[in-house]
PDB file of C-alpha atoms in Angstrom:
ATOM      1  CA  MET Y 133      -2.631 -47.861   1.967  1.00  0.00           C
ATOM      2  CA  THR Y 134      -5.453 -49.046  -0.333  1.00  0.00           C
ATOM      3  CA  GLY Y 135      -9.219 -48.700  -0.744  1.00  0.00           C
ATOM      4  CA  PRO Y 136     -11.236 -45.831   0.796  1.00  0.00           C
ATOM      5  CA  SER Y 137      -8.358 -44.465   2.893  1.00  0.00           C
ATOM      6  CA  SER Y 138      -6.042 -44.147  -0.103  1.00  0.00           C
ATOM      7  CA  ARG Y 139      -8.783 -42.615  -2.222  1.00  0.00           C
ATOM      8  CA  THR Y 140      -9.644 -40.102   0.505  1.00  0.00           C
ATOM      9  CA  LEU Y 141      -6.025 -38.944   0.714  1.00  0.00           C
ATOM     10  CA  ARG Y 142      -5.936 -38.558  -3.071  1.00  0.00           C
ATOM     11  CA  LEU Y 143      -9.097 -36.458  -2.813  1.00  0.00           C
ATOM     12  CA  LEU Y 144      -7.467 -34.260  -0.165  1.00  0.00           C
ATOM     13  CA  ALA Y 145      -4.414 -33.795  -2.389  1.00  0.00           C
ATOM     14  CA  LEU Y 146      -6.627 -32.648  -5.257  1.00  0.00           C
ATOM     15  CA  LEU Y 147      -8.584 -30.211  -3.086  1.00  0.00           C
ATOM     16  CA  GLN Y 148      -5.302 -28.617  -1.966  1.00  0.00           C
ATOM     17  CA  THR Y 149      -4.102 -27.925  -5.509  1.00  0.00           C
ATOM     18  CA  ARG Y 150      -6.747 -25.385  -6.580  1.00  0.00           C
ATOM     19  CA  PRO Y 151      -9.711 -23.503  -5.057  1.00  0.00           C
ATOM     20  CA  ASP Y 152     -12.689 -25.203  -6.729  1.00  0.00           C
ATOM     21  CA  TRP Y 153     -13.535 -28.631  -8.101  1.00  0.00           C
ATOM     22  CA  THR Y 154     -16.810 -29.906  -9.513  1.00  0.00           C
ATOM     23  CA  GLY Y 155     -18.127 -33.309  -8.512  1.00  0.00           C
ATOM     24  CA  PRO Y 156     -17.694 -34.773 -12.007  1.00  0.00           C
ATOM     25  CA  GLN Y 157     -14.103 -33.490 -12.197  1.00  0.00           C
ATOM     26  CA  LEU Y 158     -13.193 -35.153  -8.902  1.00  0.00           C
ATOM     27  CA  ALA Y 159     -14.951 -38.360  -9.838  1.00  0.00           C
ATOM     28  CA  ASP Y 160     -13.065 -38.445 -13.148  1.00  0.00           C
ATOM     29  CA  ARG Y 161      -9.683 -37.822 -11.533  1.00  0.00           C
ATOM     30  CA  LEU Y 162     -10.330 -40.430  -8.826  1.00  0.00           C
ATOM     31  CA  GLU Y 163     -11.914 -42.881 -11.280  1.00  0.00           C
ATOM     32  CA  THR Y 164     -14.960 -43.331  -9.092  1.00  0.00           C
ATOM     33  CA  SER Y 165     -18.572 -42.132  -8.848  1.00  0.00           C
ATOM     34  CA  GLU Y 166     -19.867 -38.769  -7.671  1.00  0.00           C
ATOM     35  CA  ARG Y 167     -21.678 -40.561  -4.846  1.00  0.00           C
ATOM     36  CA  THR Y 168     -18.361 -41.981  -3.627  1.00  0.00           C
ATOM     37  CA  VAL Y 169     -16.819 -38.500  -3.854  1.00  0.00           C
ATOM     38  CA  ARG Y 170     -19.586 -37.196  -1.579  1.00  0.00           C
ATOM     39  CA  ARG Y 171     -18.885 -39.940   0.978  1.00  0.00           C
ATOM     40  CA  ASP Y 172     -15.147 -39.208   0.904  1.00  0.00           C
ATOM     41  CA  VAL Y 173     -15.820 -35.487   1.367  1.00  0.00           C
ATOM     42  CA  ASP Y 174     -17.911 -36.317   4.459  1.00  0.00           C
ATOM     43  CA  ARG Y 175     -15.032 -38.472   5.736  1.00  0.00           C
ATOM     44  CA  LEU Y 176     -12.613 -35.526   5.414  1.00  0.00           C
ATOM     45  CA  ARG Y 177     -15.063 -33.241   7.184  1.00  0.00           C
ATOM     46  CA  GLY Y 178     -15.108 -35.701  10.045  1.00  0.00           C
ATOM     47  CA  LEU Y 179     -11.303 -35.321  10.271  1.00  0.00           C
ATOM     48  CA  GLY Y 180     -11.598 -31.546  10.695  1.00  0.00           C
ATOM     49  CA  TYR Y 181     -11.273 -30.290   7.120  1.00  0.00           C
ATOM     50  CA  ARG Y 182     -13.700 -27.516   6.233  1.00  0.00           C
ATOM     51  CA  ILE Y 183     -15.049 -28.405   2.796  1.00  0.00           C
ATOM     52  CA  THR Y 184     -17.935 -26.367   1.454  1.00  0.00           C
ATOM     53  CA  ALA Y 185     -20.283 -27.623  -1.225  1.00  0.00           C
ATOM     54  CA  VAL Y 186     -22.020 -25.435  -3.796  1.00  0.00           C
ATOM     55  CA  ARG Y 187     -25.163 -26.834  -5.386  1.00  0.00           C
ATOM     56  CA  GLY Y 188     -26.253 -26.391  -8.982  1.00  0.00           C
ATOM     57  CA  PRO Y 189     -24.940 -27.258 -12.448  1.00  0.00           C
ATOM     58  CA  HIS Y 190     -21.703 -25.352 -11.801  1.00  0.00           C
ATOM     59  CA  GLY Y 191     -21.412 -26.335  -8.158  1.00  0.00           C
ATOM     60  CA  GLY Y 192     -18.620 -28.265  -6.566  1.00  0.00           C
ATOM     61  CA  TYR Y 193     -16.320 -28.430  -3.562  1.00  0.00           C
ATOM     62  CA  ARG Y 194     -13.866 -26.049  -1.965  1.00  0.00           C
ATOM     63  CA  LEU Y 195     -11.363 -26.632   0.843  1.00  0.00           C
ATOM     64  CA  GLU Y 196     -11.729 -23.663   3.217  1.00  0.00           C
ATOM     65  CA  PRO Y 197      -9.177 -22.434   5.768  1.00  0.00           C
ATOM     66  CA  GLY Y 198      -9.962 -23.486   9.323  1.00  0.00           C
ATOM     67  CA  SER Y 199      -9.228 -22.263  12.830  1.00  0.00           C
ATOM     68  CA  ALA Y 200      -6.596 -24.958  13.294  1.00  0.00           C
ATOM     69  CA  LEU Y 201      -4.024 -26.411  10.931  1.00  0.00           C
ATOM     70  CA  PRO Y 202      -5.135 -29.909   9.925  1.00  0.00           C
ATOM     71  CA  PRO Y 203      -2.697 -32.462   8.526  1.00  0.00           C
ATOM     72  CA  LEU Y 204      -1.317 -31.454   5.142  1.00  0.00           C
ATOM     73  CA  LEU Y 205      -0.625 -33.786   2.280  1.00  0.00           C
ATOM     74  CA  PHE Y 206       2.337 -33.354  -0.071  1.00  0.00           C
ATOM     75  CA  ASP Y 207       3.346 -35.501  -2.973  1.00  0.00           C
ATOM     76  CA  ASP Y 208       7.010 -36.479  -3.376  1.00  0.00           C
ATOM     77  CA  GLU Y 209       8.000 -33.493  -5.510  1.00  0.00           C
ATOM     78  CA  GLN Y 210       6.215 -31.001  -3.242  1.00  0.00           C
ATOM     79  CA  ALA Y 211       7.874 -32.440  -0.125  1.00  0.00           C
ATOM     80  CA  VAL Y 212      11.342 -32.248  -1.695  1.00  0.00           C
ATOM     81  CA  ALA Y 213      10.673 -28.692  -2.932  1.00  0.00           C
ATOM     82  CA  LEU Y 214       9.537 -27.644   0.551  1.00  0.00           C
ATOM     83  CA  ALA Y 215      12.623 -29.169   2.161  1.00  0.00           C
ATOM     84  CA  VAL Y 216      14.966 -27.479  -0.319  1.00  0.00           C
ATOM     85  CA  ALA Y 217      13.249 -24.113   0.185  1.00  0.00           C
ATOM     86  CA  LEU Y 218      13.602 -24.372   3.965  1.00  0.00           C
ATOM     87  CA  ARG Y 219      17.187 -25.621   3.753  1.00  0.00           C
ATOM     88  CA  THR Y 220      18.212 -22.712   1.490  1.00  0.00           C
ATOM     89  CA  ALA Y 221      16.542 -19.984   3.556  1.00  0.00           C
ATOM     90  CA  VAL Y 222      19.855 -18.142   3.847  1.00  0.00           C
ATOM     91  CA  GLY Y 223      19.695 -14.374   3.901  1.00  0.00           C
ATOM     92  CA  THR Y 224      16.038 -14.215   4.919  1.00  0.00           C
ATOM     93  CA  GLY Y 225      16.795 -13.431   8.550  1.00  0.00           C
ATOM     94  CA  MET Y 226      14.645 -16.427   9.545  1.00  0.00           C
ATOM     95  CA  GLU Y 227      17.179 -19.231   9.222  1.00  0.00           C
ATOM     96  CA  GLU Y 228      16.550 -20.610  12.724  1.00  0.00           C
ATOM     97  CA  ALA Y 229      12.775 -20.760  12.201  1.00  0.00           C
ATOM     98  CA  ALA Y 230      13.296 -22.398   8.804  1.00  0.00           C
ATOM     99  CA  ALA Y 231      15.573 -25.044  10.340  1.00  0.00           C
ATOM    100  CA  LEU Y 232      12.953 -25.837  13.006  1.00  0.00           C
ATOM    101  CA  ALA Y 233      10.231 -26.043  10.346  1.00  0.00           C
ATOM    102  CA  LEU Y 234      12.381 -28.411   8.298  1.00  0.00           C
ATOM    103  CA  ALA Y 235      12.945 -30.619  11.334  1.00  0.00           C
ATOM    104  CA  THR Y 236       9.174 -30.714  11.952  1.00  0.00           C
ATOM    105  CA  VAL Y 237       8.400 -31.628   8.341  1.00  0.00           C
ATOM    106  CA  ARG Y 238      11.154 -34.241   8.249  1.00  0.00           C
ATOM    107  CA  GLN Y 239       9.866 -35.931  11.395  1.00  0.00           C
ATOM    108  CA  VAL Y 240       6.498 -36.768   9.834  1.00  0.00           C
ATOM    109  CA  LEU Y 241       7.793 -37.877   6.443  1.00  0.00           C
ATOM    110  CA  PRO Y 242       7.657 -41.569   5.613  1.00  0.00           C
ATOM    111  CA  PRO Y 243      11.103 -43.246   5.659  1.00  0.00           C
ATOM    112  CA  ARG Y 244      11.209 -43.566   1.867  1.00  0.00           C
ATOM    113  CA  LEU Y 245      10.583 -39.848   1.340  1.00  0.00           C
ATOM    114  CA  ARG Y 246      12.783 -38.840   4.282  1.00  0.00           C
ATOM    115  CA  ARG Y 247      15.759 -40.528   2.613  1.00  0.00           C
ATOM    116  CA  ARG Y 248      15.093 -38.561  -0.578  1.00  0.00           C
ATOM    117  CA  VAL Y 249      14.879 -35.282   1.317  1.00  0.00           C
ATOM    118  CA  ASP Y 250      18.034 -36.029   3.346  1.00  0.00           C
ATOM    119  CA  ALA Y 251      19.897 -36.679   0.101  1.00  0.00           C
ATOM    120  CA  VAL Y 252      19.374 -33.053  -0.932  1.00  0.00           C
ATOM    121  CA  GLN Y 253      22.264 -31.461   0.940  1.00  0.00           C
ATOM    122  CA  VAL Y 254      22.579 -27.881  -0.293  1.00  0.00           C
ATOM    123  CA  ALA Y 255      25.231 -25.403   0.808  1.00  0.00           C
ATOM    124  CA  ALA Y 256      23.353 -22.100   0.606  1.00  0.00           C
ATOM    125  CA  VAL Y 257      25.975 -19.348   0.516  1.00  0.00           C
ATOM    126  CA  PRO Y 258      24.833 -15.777   1.245  1.00  0.00           C
ATOM    127  CA  ARG Y 259      25.873 -13.063  -1.187  1.00  0.00           C
ATOM    128  CA  GLY Y 260      27.585 -10.976   1.435  1.00  0.00           C
ATOM    129  CA  PRO Y 261      27.899 -10.643   5.217  1.00  0.00           C
ATOM    130  CA  ARG Y 262      25.112 -12.463   7.002  1.00  0.00           C
ATOM    131  CA  PRO Y 263      22.285  -9.968   7.582  1.00  0.00           C
ATOM    132  CA  ALA Y 264      20.767  -9.240  10.951  1.00  0.00           C
ATOM    133  CA  PRO Y 265      17.914 -11.602  11.854  1.00  0.00           C
ATOM    134  CA  VAL Y 266      14.401 -10.380  11.125  1.00  0.00           C
ATOM    135  CA  ASP Y 267      11.802 -10.500  13.884  1.00  0.00           C
ATOM    136  CA  THR Y 268       8.953 -12.631  12.547  1.00  0.00           C
ATOM    137  CA  GLY Y 269       6.440 -10.648  14.588  1.00  0.00           C
ATOM    138  CA  VAL Y 270       7.627  -7.390  13.018  1.00  0.00           C
ATOM    139  CA  LEU Y 271       7.509  -8.930   9.556  1.00  0.00           C
ATOM    140  CA  LEU Y 272       3.923 -10.098  10.107  1.00  0.00           C
ATOM    141  CA  THR Y 273       2.927  -6.677  11.463  1.00  0.00           C
ATOM    142  CA  LEU Y 274       4.300  -4.964   8.377  1.00  0.00           C
ATOM    143  CA  ALA Y 275       2.676  -7.505   6.069  1.00  0.00           C
ATOM    144  CA  ALA Y 276      -0.705  -6.942   7.759  1.00  0.00           C
ATOM    145  CA  ALA Y 277      -0.347  -3.165   7.391  1.00  0.00           C
ATOM    146  CA  VAL Y 278       0.451  -3.581   3.695  1.00  0.00           C
ATOM    147  CA  ARG Y 279      -2.493  -5.921   3.172  1.00  0.00           C
ATOM    148  CA  ASP Y 280      -5.061  -3.932   5.171  1.00  0.00           C
ATOM    149  CA  ARG Y 281      -3.828  -0.495   4.029  1.00  0.00           C
ATOM    150  CA  TYR Y 282      -3.520   1.321   7.333  1.00  0.00           C
ATOM    151  CA  GLU Y 283      -0.900   3.884   8.302  1.00  0.00           C
ATOM    152  CA  LEU Y 284       2.119   2.499  10.092  1.00  0.00           C
ATOM    153  CA  ARG Y 285       4.049   4.379  12.754  1.00  0.00           C
ATOM    154  CA  PHE Y 286       7.433   3.087  13.829  1.00  0.00           C
ATOM    155  CA  ASP Y 287      10.802   3.976  15.274  1.00  0.00           C
ATOM    156  CA  TYR Y 288      13.585   3.546  12.763  1.00  0.00           C
ATOM    157  CA  ARG Y 289      17.219   2.940  13.591  1.00  0.00           C
ATOM    158  CA  PRO Y 290      19.244   4.311  10.676  1.00  0.00           C
ATOM    159  CA  ASP Y 291      22.673   2.988   9.790  1.00  0.00           C
ATOM    160  CA  GLN Y 292      25.816   5.040  10.131  1.00  0.00           C
ATOM    161  CA  ARG Y 293      26.709   4.072   6.593  1.00  0.00           C
ATOM    162  CA  PRO Y 294      24.681   3.018   3.541  1.00  0.00           C
ATOM    163  CA  ASP Y 295      24.174  -0.589   2.499  1.00  0.00           C
ATOM    164  CA  HIS Y 296      25.774   0.271  -0.843  1.00  0.00           C
ATOM    165  CA  ALA Y 297      28.034   3.027  -2.067  1.00  0.00           C
ATOM    166  CA  PHE Y 298      25.213   4.162  -4.364  1.00  0.00           C
ATOM    167  CA  ASP Y 299      22.494   4.205  -1.662  1.00  0.00           C
ATOM    168  CA  HIS Y 300      21.751   7.913  -1.479  1.00  0.00           C
ATOM    169  CA  ARG Y 301      18.549   7.385   0.524  1.00  0.00           C
ATOM    170  CA  ARG Y 302      20.054   6.890   3.979  1.00  0.00           C
ATOM    171  CA  GLU Y 303      18.892   9.332   6.611  1.00  0.00           C
ATOM    172  CA  ARG Y 304      19.879  10.260  10.109  1.00  0.00           C
ATOM    173  CA  GLY Y 305      18.345  12.379  12.833  1.00  0.00           C
ATOM    174  CA  ASP Y 306      14.702  11.922  13.793  1.00  0.00           C
ATOM    175  CA  THR Y 307      13.879   8.226  13.650  1.00  0.00           C
ATOM    176  CA  ARG Y 308      10.111   8.371  14.260  1.00  0.00           C
ATOM    177  CA  ARG Y 309       8.202   7.731  11.031  1.00  0.00           C
ATOM    178  CA  ARG Y 310       4.609   7.901   9.809  1.00  0.00           C
ATOM    179  CA  THR Y 311       4.162   5.938   6.622  1.00  0.00           C
ATOM    180  CA  GLU Y 312       1.716   4.392   4.199  1.00  0.00           C
ATOM    181  CA  PRO Y 313       3.208   0.898   3.722  1.00  0.00           C
ATOM    182  CA  HIS Y 314       2.884  -0.483   0.206  1.00  0.00           C
ATOM    183  CA  HIS Y 315       5.182  -3.473  -0.317  1.00  0.00           C
ATOM    184  CA  LEU Y 316       7.640  -5.820   1.341  1.00  0.00           C
ATOM    185  CA  ALA Y 317      10.668  -6.660  -0.796  1.00  0.00           C
ATOM    186  CA  THR Y 318      14.042  -8.377  -0.543  1.00  0.00           C
ATOM    187  CA  TRP Y 319      17.311  -7.097  -1.974  1.00  0.00           C
ATOM    188  CA  ASN Y 320      20.740  -8.643  -1.479  1.00  0.00           C
ATOM    189  CA  ASP Y 321      19.501 -10.965   1.276  1.00  0.00           C
ATOM    190  CA  ARG Y 322      17.752  -8.227   3.269  1.00  0.00           C
ATOM    191  CA  TRP Y 323      14.086  -7.437   3.903  1.00  0.00           C
ATOM    192  CA  TYR Y 324      12.833  -3.938   3.048  1.00  0.00           C
ATOM    193  CA  LEU Y 325       9.577  -2.016   3.426  1.00  0.00           C
ATOM    194  CA  VAL Y 326       8.569   0.226   0.525  1.00  0.00           C
ATOM    195  CA  ALA Y 327       6.399   3.021   1.905  1.00  0.00           C
ATOM    196  CA  TRP Y 328       5.238   6.580   1.367  1.00  0.00           C
ATOM    197  CA  ASP Y 329       6.732   8.765   4.122  1.00  0.00           C
ATOM    198  CA  LEU Y 330       3.942  11.114   5.205  1.00  0.00           C
ATOM    199  CA  ASP Y 331       6.241  13.663   6.885  1.00  0.00           C
ATOM    200  CA  ARG Y 332       8.768  13.806   4.041  1.00  0.00           C
ATOM    201  CA  GLY Y 333       6.265  13.591   1.202  1.00  0.00           C
ATOM    202  CA  ASP Y 334       8.281  11.020  -0.727  1.00  0.00           C
ATOM    203  CA  TRP Y 335       8.772   7.318  -1.248  1.00  0.00           C
ATOM    204  CA  ARG Y 336      11.238   5.623   1.077  1.00  0.00           C
ATOM    205  CA  ILE Y 337      12.738   2.153   1.458  1.00  0.00           C
ATOM    206  CA  PHE Y 338      13.314   1.006   5.052  1.00  0.00           C
ATOM    207  CA  ARG Y 339      15.270  -1.991   6.293  1.00  0.00           C
ATOM    208  CA  VAL Y 340      12.902  -4.253   8.213  1.00  0.00           C
ATOM    209  CA  ASP Y 341      15.493  -5.294  10.812  1.00  0.00           C
ATOM    210  CA  ARG Y 342      15.706  -1.623  11.906  1.00  0.00           C
ATOM    211  CA  ILE Y 343      11.959  -1.075  12.263  1.00  0.00           C
ATOM    212  CA  ALA Y 344      10.207  -1.079  15.679  1.00  0.00           C
ATOM    213  CA  PRO Y 345       6.446  -0.689  15.075  1.00  0.00           C
ATOM    214  CA  ARG Y 346       4.496   1.611  17.376  1.00  0.00           C
ATOM    215  CA  THR Y 347       0.918   1.093  18.518  1.00  0.00           C
ATOM    216  CA  PRO Y 348      -1.811   1.832  17.857  1.00  0.00           C
ATOM    217  CA  ALA Y 349      -1.724   1.883  14.075  1.00  0.00           C
ATOM    218  CA  GLY Y 350      -3.008   4.860  12.150  1.00  0.00           C
ATOM    219  CA  PRO Y 351      -6.120   5.193   9.980  1.00  0.00           C
ATOM    220  CA  ARG Y 352      -6.673   3.399   6.706  1.00  0.00           C
ATOM    221  CA  PHE Y 353      -5.437   5.043   3.532  1.00  0.00           C
ATOM    222  CA  THR Y 354      -6.095   4.908  -0.184  1.00  0.00           C
ATOM    223  CA  PRO Y 355      -3.016   3.429  -1.884  1.00  0.00           C
ATOM    224  CA  ARG Y 356      -0.931   5.772  -4.017  1.00  0.00           C
ATOM    225  CA  ASP Y 357       0.433   4.707  -7.361  1.00  0.00           C
ATOM    226  CA  LEU Y 358       3.984   3.451  -7.026  1.00  0.00           C
ATOM    227  CA  PRO Y 359       6.228   5.155  -9.612  1.00  0.00           C
ATOM    228  CA  GLY Y 360       6.374   2.866 -12.614  1.00  0.00           C
ATOM    229  CA  GLY Y 361       3.805   0.518 -11.077  1.00  0.00           C
ATOM    230  CA  ASP Y 362       6.318  -2.328 -10.622  1.00  0.00           C
ATOM    231  CA  VAL Y 363       7.760  -2.819  -7.139  1.00  0.00           C
ATOM    232  CA  THR Y 364      10.699  -4.890  -8.447  1.00  0.00           C
ATOM    233  CA  ALA Y 365      11.695  -2.204 -10.950  1.00  0.00           C
ATOM    234  CA  PHE Y 366      11.200   0.525  -8.325  1.00  0.00           C
ATOM    235  CA  VAL Y 367      13.470  -1.148  -5.767  1.00  0.00           C
ATOM    236  CA  GLN Y 368      16.103  -1.892  -8.414  1.00  0.00           C
ATOM    237  CA  ALA Y 369      16.040   1.736  -9.543  1.00  0.00           C
ATOM    238  CA  ARG Y 370      16.408   3.143  -6.036  1.00  0.00           C
ATOM    239  CA  PHE Y 371      19.304   0.905  -5.112  1.00  0.00           C
ATOM    240  CA  ARG Y 372      21.001   1.611  -8.410  1.00  0.00           C
ATOM    241  CA  GLY Y 373      20.759   5.329  -7.742  1.00  0.00           C
ATOM    242  CA  ALA Y 374      18.137   6.054 -10.408  1.00  0.00           C
ATOM    243  CA  ALA Y 375      14.900   7.911  -9.814  1.00  0.00           C
ATOM    244  CA  GLY Y 376      12.596   5.767 -11.899  1.00  0.00           C
ATOM    245  CA  ASP Y 377      14.384   3.751 -14.572  1.00  0.00           C
ATOM    246  CA  PRO Y 378      15.431   0.331 -13.219  1.00  0.00           C
ATOM    247  CA  ASP Y 379      18.538   0.419 -15.418  1.00  0.00           C
ATOM    248  CA  TRP Y 380      21.854   1.771 -14.155  1.00  0.00           C
ATOM    249  CA  PRO Y 381      22.106   5.581 -14.363  1.00  0.00           C
ATOM    250  CA  CYS Y 382      25.443   5.237 -16.181  1.00  0.00           C
ATOM    251  CA  ARG Y 383      25.903   2.699 -18.955  1.00  0.00           C
ATOM    252  CA  GLY Y 384      28.683   2.445 -21.520  1.00  0.00           C
ATOM    253  CA  GLU Y 385      30.703   0.047 -23.590  1.00  0.00           C
ATOM    254  CA  ALA Y 386      34.362  -0.654 -24.280  1.00  0.00           C
ATOM    255  CA  VAL Y 387      36.312  -2.788 -26.702  1.00  0.00           C
ATOM    256  CA  LEU Y 388      38.582  -5.175 -24.798  1.00  0.00           C
ATOM    257  CA  LEU Y 389      41.580  -7.063 -26.114  1.00  0.00           C
ATOM    258  CA  ALA Y 390      40.292 -10.376 -24.803  1.00  0.00           C
ATOM    259  CA  SER Y 391      38.112 -13.125 -26.187  1.00  0.00           C
ATOM    260  CA  ALA Y 392      34.387 -13.139 -25.449  1.00  0.00           C
ATOM    261  CA  ASP Y 393      34.757 -16.590 -23.872  1.00  0.00           C
ATOM    262  CA  ALA Y 394      37.340 -15.272 -21.391  1.00  0.00           C
ATOM    263  CA  VAL Y 395      35.143 -12.298 -20.460  1.00  0.00           C
ATOM    264  CA  ALA Y 396      31.735 -14.005 -20.249  1.00  0.00           C
ATOM    265  CA  PRO Y 397      32.172 -15.661 -16.805  1.00  0.00           C
ATOM    266  CA  TYR Y 398      32.661 -12.236 -15.197  1.00  0.00           C
ATOM    267  CA  ILE Y 399      30.092 -10.209 -17.151  1.00  0.00           C
ATOM    268  CA  GLY Y 400      27.414 -10.085 -14.422  1.00  0.00           C
ATOM    269  CA  ASP Y 401      24.375  -8.230 -15.755  1.00  0.00           C
ATOM    270  CA  GLY Y 402      26.367  -6.827 -18.691  1.00  0.00           C
ATOM    271  CA  ARG Y 403      26.582  -7.967 -22.290  1.00  0.00           C
ATOM    272  CA  VAL Y 404      29.495  -9.200 -24.374  1.00  0.00           C
ATOM    273  CA  GLU Y 405      29.782  -9.282 -28.172  1.00  0.00           C
ATOM    274  CA  PRO Y 406      32.626 -11.161 -29.897  1.00  0.00           C
ATOM    275  CA  LEU Y 407      34.555  -9.082 -32.434  1.00  0.00           C
ATOM    276  CA  GLY Y 408      36.968 -11.705 -33.637  1.00  0.00           C
ATOM    277  CA  PRO Y 409      39.998 -13.509 -32.189  1.00  0.00           C
ATOM    278  CA  GLY Y 410      41.115 -11.831 -28.979  1.00  0.00           C
ATOM    279  CA  ARG Y 411      38.638  -8.910 -29.163  1.00  0.00           C
ATOM    280  CA  CYS Y 412      35.142  -8.258 -27.821  1.00  0.00           C
ATOM    281  CA  ARG Y 413      32.778  -5.411 -27.020  1.00  0.00           C
ATOM    282  CA  VAL Y 414      31.491  -5.263 -23.437  1.00  0.00           C
ATOM    283  CA  SER Y 415      28.511  -3.223 -22.236  1.00  0.00           C
ATOM    284  CA  LEU Y 416      28.127  -2.559 -18.499  1.00  0.00           C
ATOM    285  CA  GLY Y 417      26.208  -0.298 -16.134  1.00  0.00           C
ATOM    286  CA  SER Y 418      26.978   1.302 -12.785  1.00  0.00           C
ATOM    287  CA  TRP Y 419      25.915   4.130 -10.484  1.00  0.00           C
ATOM    288  CA  SER Y 420      28.661   6.542 -11.615  1.00  0.00           C
ATOM    289  CA  TRP Y 421      31.047   6.908 -14.549  1.00  0.00           C
ATOM    290  CA  THR Y 422      34.059   6.408 -12.295  1.00  0.00           C
ATOM    291  CA  ALA Y 423      32.603   3.211 -10.851  1.00  0.00           C
ATOM    292  CA  LEU Y 424      31.746   2.057 -14.370  1.00  0.00           C
ATOM    293  CA  ALA Y 425      35.307   2.614 -15.586  1.00  0.00           C
ATOM    294  CA  ALA Y 426      36.680   0.758 -12.567  1.00  0.00           C
ATOM    295  CA  SER Y 427      34.358  -2.201 -13.215  1.00  0.00           C
ATOM    296  CA  PHE Y 428      36.085  -2.874 -16.561  1.00  0.00           C
ATOM    297  CA  ALA Y 429      39.342  -3.540 -14.689  1.00  0.00           C
ATOM    298  CA  ARG Y 430      38.028  -6.890 -13.431  1.00  0.00           C
ATOM    299  CA  PHE Y 431      38.520  -8.393 -16.898  1.00  0.00           C
ATOM    300  CA  ASP Y 432      42.315  -7.835 -16.725  1.00  0.00           C
ATOM    301  CA  ALA Y 433      42.451  -6.806 -20.392  1.00  0.00           C
ATOM    302  CA  ASP Y 434      43.665  -3.786 -22.333  1.00  0.00           C
ATOM    303  CA  VAL Y 435      40.968  -1.325 -23.406  1.00  0.00           C
ATOM    304  CA  GLU Y 436      41.010  -0.324 -27.064  1.00  0.00           C
ATOM    305  CA  ALA Y 437      38.030   2.081 -27.165  1.00  0.00           C
ATOM    306  CA  ALA Y 438      35.337   3.414 -24.842  1.00  0.00           C
ATOM    307  CA  ASP Y 439      31.986   5.101 -25.347  1.00  0.00           C
ATOM    308  CA  PRO Y 440      30.371   7.468 -24.413  1.00  0.00           C
ATOM    309  CA  PRO Y 441      32.904  10.253 -23.824  1.00  0.00           C
ATOM    310  CA  GLU Y 442      31.997  10.378 -20.112  1.00  0.00           C
ATOM    311  CA  LEU Y 443      33.295   6.841 -19.748  1.00  0.00           C
ATOM    312  CA  ALA Y 444      36.510   7.654 -21.626  1.00  0.00           C
ATOM    313  CA  ARG Y 445      37.132  10.640 -19.334  1.00  0.00           C
ATOM    314  CA  ALA Y 446      36.501   8.441 -16.278  1.00  0.00           C
ATOM    315  CA  PHE Y 447      39.178   6.025 -17.545  1.00  0.00           C
ATOM    316  CA  ALA Y 448      41.584   8.970 -17.783  1.00  0.00           C
ATOM    317  CA  ARG Y 449      40.809  10.123 -14.230  1.00  0.00           C
ATOM    318  CA  LEU Y 450      41.420   6.662 -12.845  1.00  0.00           C
ATOM    319  CA  ALA Y 451      44.656   6.347 -14.797  1.00  0.00           C
ATOM    320  CA  THR Y 452      45.924   9.591 -13.283  1.00  0.00           C
ATOM    321  CA  ARG Y 453      44.974   8.529  -9.763  1.00  0.00           C
ATOM    322  CA  PHE Y 454      46.578   5.133 -10.003  1.00  0.00           C
ATOM    323  CA  ALA Y 455      49.676   6.455 -11.723  1.00  0.00           C
ATOM    324  CA  ALA Y 456      50.224   8.783  -8.762  1.00  0.00           C
ATOM    325  CA  LEU Y 457      50.870   5.746  -6.563  1.00  0.00           C
TER     326      LEU Y 457
END
């Protein structure tokens, strides 16, 4: 593809990369005149793209969203990135929709690019048991409530057991909730809604696959300040059993009779410090002292020292329990 058609597609690609472009900027990038840029913009408008023009010394062009989805243009790297993202959509609860989207994208790719995309065969392995699928309609309803800041009422189906041994936020009983939704988040391949529970007067984290929205929605609300102000840190703290600090509530260290190189592959989010041949200091965190002591057993090494005293006492308790076997 050469001449005006090729140049017009290059113009479309530029307009998709950022909100605003001036005429001189586009002319410079396309190595043409501003008059030609104006003609190419008119050509794109004729194809259904909504491009607004702002006059004046700081004016330019902007590609606006339309009522229908016009053809999109991706360069090679963007197309491969999109295919990889769709192919690795494991744990999102939308694997089937992602596979259909990938098939749609692949169908319209040119043969050269399709071969490149097909070469990227990725085995996306979930972290744990495959989560329940998420209803896209529910997800969009929650996202709209978060964006528009209106109260959300829903029926909630609680689990009979927590997602994690340290999840102390599970609840049973009345499943009808009135909330102020604040954020959507993912944790361990599951979708969650972070919201202020109006009846309980506290922050709660709800699994999206257990939410059944009720209609109509409630009134708009003024957003509260999320503790700490960082949704990632807040979710980490709650699932680690801490009230506000995203770090583990129990953290300690032990000297192991093993080399740092032997320990490092299994350290997780801990830290290891070499202390010489066959010795290292390992720092780990967990939701309880007993769980923390047990986590050191995965290194299959003798423990020379432990700190703080709570961790040392937890080692002693575990030793007594296991010795009783």
